[in-house]
Short mmCIF file of C-alpha atoms in Angstrom, two decimals:
data_model
loop_
_atom_site.label_atom_id
_atom_site.label_comp_id
_atom_site.label_asym_id
_atom_site.label_seq_id
_atom_site.Cartn_x
_atom_site.Cartn_y
_atom_site.Cartn_z
CA MET M 54 41.24 195.78 -53.69
CA ALA M 55 43.00 197.67 -56.59
CA ILE M 56 42.69 196.39 -60.18
CA LEU M 57 45.90 196.47 -62.09
CA ALA M 58 45.52 196.39 -65.80
CA PRO M 59 48.89 195.98 -67.65
CA ALA M 60 48.97 196.51 -71.34
CA ASP M 61 51.99 194.32 -72.05
CA ALA M 62 54.42 191.85 -70.64
CA ASN M 63 56.86 194.58 -69.29
CA GLU M 64 53.95 196.18 -67.43
CA VAL M 65 53.05 192.72 -66.05
CA ARG M 66 56.58 192.33 -64.83
CA ASP M 67 56.61 195.75 -63.23
CA ALA M 68 53.25 194.95 -61.42
CA VAL M 69 54.59 191.72 -60.04
CA GLY M 70 57.95 193.47 -59.00
CA GLU M 71 55.99 196.20 -57.20
CA ALA M 72 53.85 193.54 -55.40
CA VAL M 73 56.99 191.63 -54.25
CA ALA M 74 58.59 194.82 -52.95
CA ALA M 75 55.45 195.88 -51.02
CA GLY M 76 54.69 192.35 -49.75
CA ALA M 77 51.28 192.38 -51.56
CA SER M 78 49.48 189.43 -53.05
CA LEU M 79 47.85 189.27 -56.53
CA ALA M 80 44.69 187.48 -57.88
CA VAL M 81 45.47 186.89 -61.54
CA GLU M 82 42.67 186.72 -63.97
CA GLY M 83 41.73 187.13 -67.68
CA GLY M 84 38.03 187.27 -68.23
CA GLY M 85 37.31 186.70 -64.46
CA THR M 86 35.27 183.52 -65.49
CA LYS M 87 37.10 181.19 -63.04
CA ARG M 88 37.02 183.08 -59.80
CA GLY M 89 34.86 180.48 -58.31
CA TYR M 90 37.14 177.60 -59.25
CA GLY M 91 39.80 176.67 -56.70
CA ARG M 92 40.12 177.86 -53.18
CA PRO M 93 39.12 181.52 -52.31
CA VAL M 94 42.06 183.94 -52.54
CA GLU M 95 42.23 187.05 -50.40
CA ALA M 96 44.64 189.16 -52.41
CA ALA M 97 45.67 192.88 -52.01
CA HIS M 98 45.30 193.50 -55.71
CA ARG M 99 43.70 191.92 -58.77
CA LEU M 100 45.98 191.65 -61.82
CA SER M 101 43.76 191.71 -64.97
CA LEU M 102 45.21 190.46 -68.31
CA ALA M 103 42.25 191.70 -70.28
CA ARG M 104 44.34 194.28 -72.02
CA LEU M 105 46.95 191.53 -73.15
CA ASP M 106 44.78 190.84 -76.06
CA GLY M 107 45.37 189.80 -79.71
CA ILE M 108 46.81 187.11 -82.01
CA VAL M 109 50.62 187.27 -82.29
CA ASP M 110 51.16 184.74 -85.00
CA TYR M 111 49.08 182.19 -86.85
CA GLN M 112 50.35 179.80 -89.42
CA PRO M 113 47.45 177.77 -90.61
CA SER M 114 49.65 175.59 -92.77
CA GLU M 115 52.00 174.88 -89.72
CA LEU M 116 48.94 174.16 -87.46
CA VAL M 117 50.35 176.66 -84.89
CA LEU M 118 48.84 179.65 -83.28
CA THR M 119 50.34 182.27 -80.81
CA ALA M 120 48.17 184.65 -78.86
CA ARG M 121 48.35 186.85 -75.84
CA ALA M 122 47.06 185.42 -72.63
CA GLY M 123 44.07 187.65 -72.37
CA THR M 124 42.77 186.95 -75.81
CA PRO M 125 39.08 185.86 -75.67
CA LEU M 126 38.68 182.27 -76.59
CA ALA M 127 35.77 183.20 -78.90
CA THR M 128 38.27 185.36 -80.94
CA ILE M 129 40.65 182.48 -81.37
CA GLU M 130 37.89 179.89 -82.26
CA ALA M 131 36.37 182.38 -84.75
CA LEU M 132 39.69 182.79 -86.54
CA LEU M 133 40.50 179.05 -86.56
CA ALA M 134 37.08 178.32 -88.06
CA GLN M 135 37.70 180.60 -91.10
CA HIS M 136 40.58 178.14 -91.98
CA GLY M 137 38.77 174.97 -91.03
CA GLN M 138 40.79 174.35 -87.81
CA GLN M 139 40.12 174.05 -84.11
CA LEU M 140 41.59 173.63 -80.67
CA ALA M 141 41.27 169.92 -80.63
CA PHE M 142 41.27 169.49 -76.82
CA GLU M 143 37.74 171.14 -76.92
CA PRO M 144 37.92 173.84 -74.34
CA PRO M 145 34.65 173.43 -72.44
CA ASP M 146 32.06 176.20 -71.89
CA THR M 147 32.08 176.89 -68.19
CA SER M 148 29.50 179.57 -68.13
CA ASP M 149 26.57 177.51 -66.97
CA LEU M 150 28.51 176.14 -63.87
CA LEU M 151 30.74 179.02 -62.94
CA GLY M 152 28.90 182.07 -64.46
CA PRO M 153 28.87 184.15 -67.70
CA GLY M 154 31.84 186.07 -68.94
CA ALA M 155 34.40 185.78 -71.72
CA PRO M 156 36.94 182.97 -71.18
CA THR M 157 40.46 183.69 -72.36
CA LEU M 158 43.21 181.46 -73.76
CA GLY M 159 45.29 182.24 -70.58
CA GLY M 160 42.45 181.15 -68.24
CA ILE M 161 41.89 177.81 -70.13
CA VAL M 162 45.48 176.98 -70.13
CA ALA M 163 46.07 178.13 -66.46
CA CYS M 164 43.28 175.78 -65.42
CA ASN M 165 44.12 172.97 -67.89
CA LEU M 166 40.45 172.72 -69.15
CA SER M 167 39.66 170.05 -71.73
CA GLY M 168 36.38 168.56 -73.07
CA PRO M 169 34.94 165.22 -74.03
CA ARG M 170 37.40 164.70 -76.81
CA ARG M 171 40.18 164.20 -74.32
CA LEU M 172 40.56 160.43 -74.87
CA ARG M 173 41.19 160.87 -78.54
CA ALA M 174 42.87 164.36 -78.72
CA GLY M 175 44.58 164.78 -75.39
CA ALA M 176 44.38 167.18 -72.61
CA CYS M 177 45.00 171.11 -72.94
CA ARG M 178 48.54 170.72 -71.61
CA ASP M 179 49.24 168.19 -74.49
CA HIS M 180 48.56 171.06 -77.01
CA VAL M 181 50.55 173.78 -75.40
CA LEU M 182 53.90 174.25 -77.26
CA GLY M 183 55.36 177.29 -75.60
CA VAL M 184 54.73 180.20 -73.27
CA HIS M 185 55.91 183.62 -72.28
CA ALA M 186 55.39 184.25 -68.53
CA VAL M 187 56.45 186.32 -65.49
CA THR M 188 57.21 184.49 -62.36
CA GLY M 189 56.52 185.39 -58.69
CA ARG M 190 60.07 186.66 -58.63
CA ALA M 191 59.16 189.21 -61.27
CA GLU M 192 61.41 187.38 -63.85
CA ALA M 193 60.23 187.34 -67.49
CA ILE M 194 60.83 183.87 -69.04
CA LYS M 195 60.21 182.04 -72.24
CA ALA M 196 59.83 178.24 -72.45
CA GLY M 197 59.05 175.88 -75.25
CA GLY M 198 58.61 177.14 -78.89
CA LYS M 199 56.56 176.74 -81.95
CA VAL M 200 57.26 172.96 -82.73
CA VAL M 201 56.22 169.81 -80.98
CA LYS M 202 59.77 168.62 -80.31
CA ASN M 203 61.10 171.68 -78.57
CA VAL M 204 61.85 170.77 -75.00
CA THR M 205 65.29 169.99 -73.50
CA GLY M 206 65.33 169.75 -69.74
CA TYR M 207 62.31 170.80 -67.71
CA ASP M 208 58.98 171.19 -69.67
CA LEU M 209 57.83 174.50 -68.04
CA PRO M 210 54.77 174.94 -70.31
CA LYS M 211 53.26 171.73 -69.03
CA LEU M 212 54.21 172.76 -65.48
CA PHE M 213 52.48 176.03 -65.78
CA THR M 214 49.42 174.52 -67.49
CA GLY M 215 47.02 173.61 -64.62
CA SER M 216 48.92 175.70 -62.10
CA PHE M 217 46.08 178.24 -61.75
CA GLY M 218 48.48 181.13 -61.95
CA THR M 219 50.19 180.16 -58.71
CA LEU M 220 53.59 179.88 -60.21
CA ALA M 221 53.78 182.45 -62.99
CA VAL M 222 51.71 184.89 -64.92
CA LEU M 223 51.12 183.66 -68.54
CA THR M 224 51.58 186.56 -71.05
CA GLU M 225 51.69 184.73 -74.31
CA ILE M 226 50.93 181.18 -75.28
CA THR M 227 51.70 179.03 -78.40
CA VAL M 228 49.23 176.24 -79.07
CA LYS M 229 48.89 173.37 -81.62
CA VAL M 230 45.80 173.51 -83.64
CA LEU M 231 44.22 170.71 -85.81
CA PRO M 232 41.68 170.51 -88.85
CA ARG M 233 37.97 170.67 -87.73
CA PRO M 234 35.94 167.46 -88.50
CA ALA M 235 34.09 167.83 -91.68
CA LYS M 236 31.12 165.91 -90.33
CA THR M 237 29.76 164.77 -86.80
CA ARG M 238 27.23 162.23 -85.72
CA THR M 239 26.18 161.22 -82.30
CA ILE M 240 24.37 157.94 -81.76
CA LEU M 241 22.08 157.69 -78.66
CA ALA M 242 21.05 154.41 -77.06
CA TYR M 243 18.06 154.54 -74.79
CA GLY M 244 17.43 152.79 -71.44
CA LEU M 245 20.78 150.98 -70.72
CA ASP M 246 21.63 150.62 -66.99
CA VAL M 247 25.06 152.01 -66.24
CA SER M 248 26.88 148.62 -66.36
CA ALA M 249 25.62 147.67 -69.70
CA ALA M 250 26.29 151.28 -70.98
CA LEU M 251 29.87 151.08 -69.63
CA ALA M 252 30.41 147.74 -71.36
CA ALA M 253 29.07 149.18 -74.60
CA MET M 254 31.21 152.27 -74.40
CA THR M 255 34.32 150.37 -73.40
CA ALA M 256 33.89 148.05 -76.41
CA LEU M 257 33.64 151.12 -78.68
CA MET M 258 36.85 152.57 -77.11
CA ALA M 259 38.67 149.38 -77.70
CA GLY M 260 37.59 148.96 -81.33
CA PRO M 261 38.42 150.50 -84.68
CA LEU M 262 35.61 153.18 -84.72
CA GLU M 263 37.46 155.94 -82.97
CA PRO M 264 34.61 157.65 -81.13
CA SER M 265 35.57 161.13 -79.97
CA GLY M 266 32.93 161.28 -77.22
CA LEU M 267 31.27 158.74 -74.98
CA ALA M 268 28.87 159.62 -72.18
CA TYR M 269 26.15 158.01 -69.88
CA LEU M 270 23.42 160.19 -68.65
CA PRO M 271 21.04 158.60 -66.02
CA ALA M 272 17.35 159.40 -66.70
CA ALA M 273 17.09 162.33 -64.26
CA VAL M 274 20.22 163.97 -65.74
CA ALA M 275 19.13 163.41 -69.40
CA ALA M 276 15.83 165.20 -68.69
CA ARG M 277 17.86 168.34 -67.84
CA SER M 278 19.26 168.57 -71.50
CA GLY M 279 18.10 171.19 -73.98
CA VAL M 280 18.16 168.64 -76.72
CA GLY M 281 14.69 167.14 -77.38
CA TYR M 282 15.91 163.57 -78.25
CA VAL M 283 17.70 163.53 -74.95
CA ASN M 284 15.30 165.27 -72.52
CA GLY M 285 12.28 163.45 -74.05
CA ALA M 286 13.73 160.04 -73.66
CA GLY M 287 12.17 159.45 -70.18
CA ARG M 288 15.12 156.94 -69.51
CA SER M 289 18.88 156.95 -69.49
CA VAL M 290 20.75 158.06 -72.52
CA THR M 291 24.19 156.59 -73.76
CA ALA M 292 25.82 158.79 -76.30
CA ALA M 293 28.68 158.07 -78.73
CA ARG M 294 30.19 160.70 -81.04
CA ILE M 295 31.77 160.08 -84.29
CA GLU M 296 33.76 162.75 -86.23
CA GLY M 297 35.89 163.12 -89.26
CA PRO M 298 35.69 163.09 -93.12
CA PRO M 299 32.19 162.70 -94.40
CA ALA M 300 32.35 159.25 -95.92
CA SER M 301 34.41 157.77 -92.96
CA THR M 302 32.10 159.43 -90.42
CA LEU M 303 28.88 158.00 -91.97
CA VAL M 304 30.26 154.53 -92.18
CA ARG M 305 31.57 154.52 -88.70
CA ALA M 306 28.48 156.15 -87.29
CA GLU M 307 26.31 153.38 -88.88
CA ALA M 308 28.71 150.71 -87.21
CA VAL M 309 28.14 152.26 -83.89
CA ARG M 310 24.33 152.40 -84.45
CA ARG M 311 24.38 148.68 -85.37
CA ALA M 312 26.42 147.85 -82.36
CA LEU M 313 24.28 149.80 -79.85
CA ALA M 314 20.98 148.64 -81.51
CA LYS M 315 21.83 145.11 -80.31
CA ALA M 316 21.07 146.23 -76.74
CA ALA M 317 18.70 149.26 -76.88
CA PRO M 318 16.64 151.44 -79.18
CA VAL M 319 18.70 154.06 -80.83
CA GLU M 320 18.59 157.64 -82.31
CA GLU M 321 21.03 159.78 -84.13
CA LEU M 322 21.88 163.44 -83.68
CA HIS M 323 23.43 165.69 -86.53
CA GLY M 324 25.38 168.87 -86.39
CA ARG M 325 23.52 171.50 -84.14
CA ASN M 326 21.91 169.04 -81.67
CA SER M 327 25.16 166.96 -81.38
CA ALA M 328 27.17 170.08 -80.63
CA ALA M 329 24.57 171.20 -78.12
CA LEU M 330 24.62 167.97 -76.33
CA TRP M 331 28.45 167.70 -75.97
CA ARG M 332 28.59 171.37 -74.86
CA GLU M 333 26.25 170.38 -72.08
CA ILE M 334 28.40 167.39 -71.09
CA GLY M 335 31.79 169.19 -71.45
CA PHE M 336 31.71 171.10 -68.03
CA ALA M 337 28.64 169.69 -66.48
CA ALA M 338 26.00 172.11 -67.60
CA LEU M 339 23.56 169.43 -66.89
CA LEU M 340 24.21 169.73 -63.09
CA ALA M 341 24.31 173.59 -63.08
CA GLN M 342 20.92 173.92 -61.33
CA PRO M 343 20.26 174.51 -58.47
CA ALA M 344 23.09 177.14 -58.44
CA ASP M 345 24.00 176.57 -54.65
CA CYS M 346 24.57 172.88 -55.24
CA PRO M 347 28.38 171.80 -54.93
CA VAL M 348 29.60 170.12 -58.12
CA TRP M 349 32.46 167.67 -58.19
CA ARG M 350 34.64 166.21 -60.92
CA LEU M 351 36.22 162.80 -60.43
CA ALA M 352 39.03 161.43 -62.70
CA LEU M 353 38.55 157.73 -62.60
CA PRO M 354 39.92 154.53 -64.36
CA PRO M 355 37.20 153.80 -67.01
CA ALA M 356 36.38 150.40 -65.43
CA ALA M 357 35.39 152.00 -62.13
CA GLY M 358 32.85 154.38 -63.57
CA ALA M 359 29.65 152.19 -62.93
CA GLU M 360 30.52 151.34 -59.30
CA ALA M 361 31.40 154.98 -58.55
CA LEU M 362 28.39 156.40 -60.17
CA ALA M 363 26.10 154.02 -58.22
CA ALA M 364 27.83 154.79 -54.94
CA LEU M 365 27.44 158.58 -55.47
CA GLU M 366 23.82 158.20 -56.32
CA ALA M 367 23.27 156.13 -53.17
CA ALA M 368 24.84 159.14 -51.28
CA GLY M 369 22.15 161.35 -52.69
CA ALA M 370 24.12 162.81 -55.70
CA GLU M 371 23.03 163.31 -59.29
CA ALA M 372 25.87 162.18 -61.49
CA PHE M 373 26.80 161.23 -65.01
CA LEU M 374 29.86 159.70 -66.88
CA ASP M 375 31.84 161.52 -69.54
CA LEU M 376 33.79 158.55 -70.23
CA ALA M 377 36.02 159.75 -73.15
CA GLY M 378 36.78 162.97 -71.18
CA GLY M 379 37.80 160.69 -68.30
CA ARG M 380 35.46 162.14 -65.85
CA LEU M 381 32.48 161.52 -63.59
CA TRP M 382 30.50 164.61 -62.63
CA ALA M 383 28.42 164.66 -59.48
CA ALA M 384 26.33 167.32 -57.81
CA LEU M 385 25.08 166.94 -54.19
CA PRO M 386 22.43 168.98 -52.56
CA ASP M 387 23.69 171.86 -50.55
CA GLY M 388 22.46 170.31 -47.34
CA LEU M 389 24.85 167.31 -47.93
CA ALA M 390 27.86 169.44 -48.67
CA ASP M 391 30.06 168.29 -45.86
CA ALA M 392 28.99 164.72 -45.80
CA GLY M 393 29.05 164.87 -49.52
CA ALA M 394 32.73 165.72 -49.60
CA SER M 395 33.66 162.79 -47.54
CA ALA M 396 31.40 160.60 -49.73
CA VAL M 397 33.04 161.81 -52.84
CA ARG M 398 36.60 161.39 -51.58
CA ALA M 399 35.70 157.89 -50.28
CA VAL M 400 34.38 156.78 -53.82
CA SER M 401 37.36 158.48 -55.46
CA GLY M 402 39.92 156.87 -53.28
CA HIS M 403 38.28 153.48 -53.52
CA ALA M 404 38.51 153.66 -57.42
CA GLY M 405 42.01 154.94 -57.39
CA GLY M 406 41.04 158.22 -58.72
CA LEU M 407 41.25 161.97 -58.12
CA SER M 408 38.46 164.33 -57.08
CA THR M 409 38.02 168.16 -57.49
CA LEU M 410 35.42 170.50 -56.06
CA VAL M 411 34.66 172.57 -59.07
CA ARG M 412 31.87 174.75 -57.84
CA ALA M 413 30.64 175.45 -54.30
CA PRO M 414 30.07 178.38 -52.00
CA ASP M 415 33.13 180.37 -50.71
CA ALA M 416 32.63 179.07 -47.23
CA LEU M 417 32.78 175.47 -48.30
CA ARG M 418 35.65 176.08 -50.74
CA ALA M 419 37.71 177.64 -47.84
CA THR M 420 37.19 174.89 -45.43
CA ILE M 421 37.89 171.68 -47.38
CA ASP M 422 40.39 170.62 -49.86
CA VAL M 423 39.22 171.71 -53.28
CA PHE M 424 41.80 169.56 -54.90
CA GLU M 425 42.77 165.97 -54.19
CA PRO M 426 44.71 165.98 -50.90
CA GLN M 427 48.45 165.26 -51.65
CA PRO M 428 50.44 162.57 -50.03
CA ALA M 429 53.35 164.00 -47.89
CA PRO M 430 56.17 163.48 -50.37
CA LEU M 431 54.13 165.27 -53.27
CA ALA M 432 53.02 167.99 -50.92
CA LEU M 433 56.63 168.74 -50.13
CA LEU M 434 57.51 168.80 -53.68
CA THR M 435 54.59 171.19 -54.38
CA ARG M 436 55.95 173.55 -51.85
CA ARG M 437 59.41 173.29 -53.32
CA VAL M 438 58.16 174.15 -56.66
CA LYS M 439 56.26 177.15 -55.31
CA ASP M 440 59.25 178.31 -53.48
CA THR M 441 61.33 178.18 -56.68
CA PHE M 442 58.97 180.29 -58.81
CA ASP M 443 57.08 182.40 -56.19
CA PRO M 444 59.01 182.34 -52.85
CA ALA M 445 57.17 185.40 -51.52
CA ARG M 446 53.72 183.88 -52.23
CA VAL M 447 52.64 186.84 -54.39
CA LEU M 448 50.71 184.96 -57.03
CA GLU M 449 47.32 183.43 -56.01
CA PRO M 450 48.31 182.41 -52.57
CA GLY M 451 46.47 179.44 -51.29
CA ARG M 452 44.54 179.07 -54.63
CA MET M 453 45.29 175.31 -54.87
CA VAL M 454 46.68 174.32 -51.56
CA ALA M 455 46.22 176.32 -48.24
CA GLY M 456 49.39 178.09 -47.35
CA VAL M 457 51.12 177.64 -50.69
#
């Protein structure tokens, strides 16, 4: 497999054009950190965007940043931090689950990855304002812009966000940025069962305290944490994060503490420990070991979380709820891989949710649906969209759906 490393958008277009002419396929990557996410792709060449690096434009006062797709996420976050700003959708650290590397802005957007702040801040695609891209037809296109209300007709930035590079190669991306919270507190409640924890978290979501993170960790999962107040609990941990201006954060955190203390013993995490815990929660670092264990992500209605978690545990899984991220994460022992897939899909379907196999050996990812199977009308629409942007199946063929 040859590695193609274009230095700019024109060279990306040339590389795609040559692939179309030769009938060759391309695996698209930035930092290479998401190769194990999605179905395995057997491509003729690897198209690396690592040289498409750098900030194109950043206007802190306008809360807008434009960068090339291969720009490391760490570079962007360091620059934003200098101005007291952040990517509010909280791009998760995937390194524990998918392996080390330098994630890029393009990879985060292509996979539509968001963190535990999703309930409050929205998903990644809600923060993408505009893109430059090269389609599978080798056509360079521009969509969106640098303001929020910039779309007339089809919203291509949202279509491309989460398409895993199957429709177009992103070369430049404009995102909305927001101020970083001046203070963060995380309140922990110990020993609640999942039903009581879900009731407490739902009440916090419905109230005026605006938590930016809510999670429930059963005792076995909590014991895997690197945060002492969590791994030393010896029982389940329910976590609620409060962020914002100092005075407001302290008042709201105290209100959360009082509310949770009515049902369980409580503790409080400050800056570093709080950040460490939510990093572990964001992309299921708590379930990373053993490394050969398949890990699933379920998107469920919040009210279905307790029943779904109990059903997965009964099937042999370790699981936890990232309620504000809208997810239930589950890991099944490798020996239960095939049966586990059926169990996960049954639980997801019963709850009216969606399930995604986030990590598994290549052999398993090649033989089952990694993403939620689509109803026939939606599958037909998916193929028509692929035919529109990549009729020759040059870009990431089969990455999301076999044969597409």
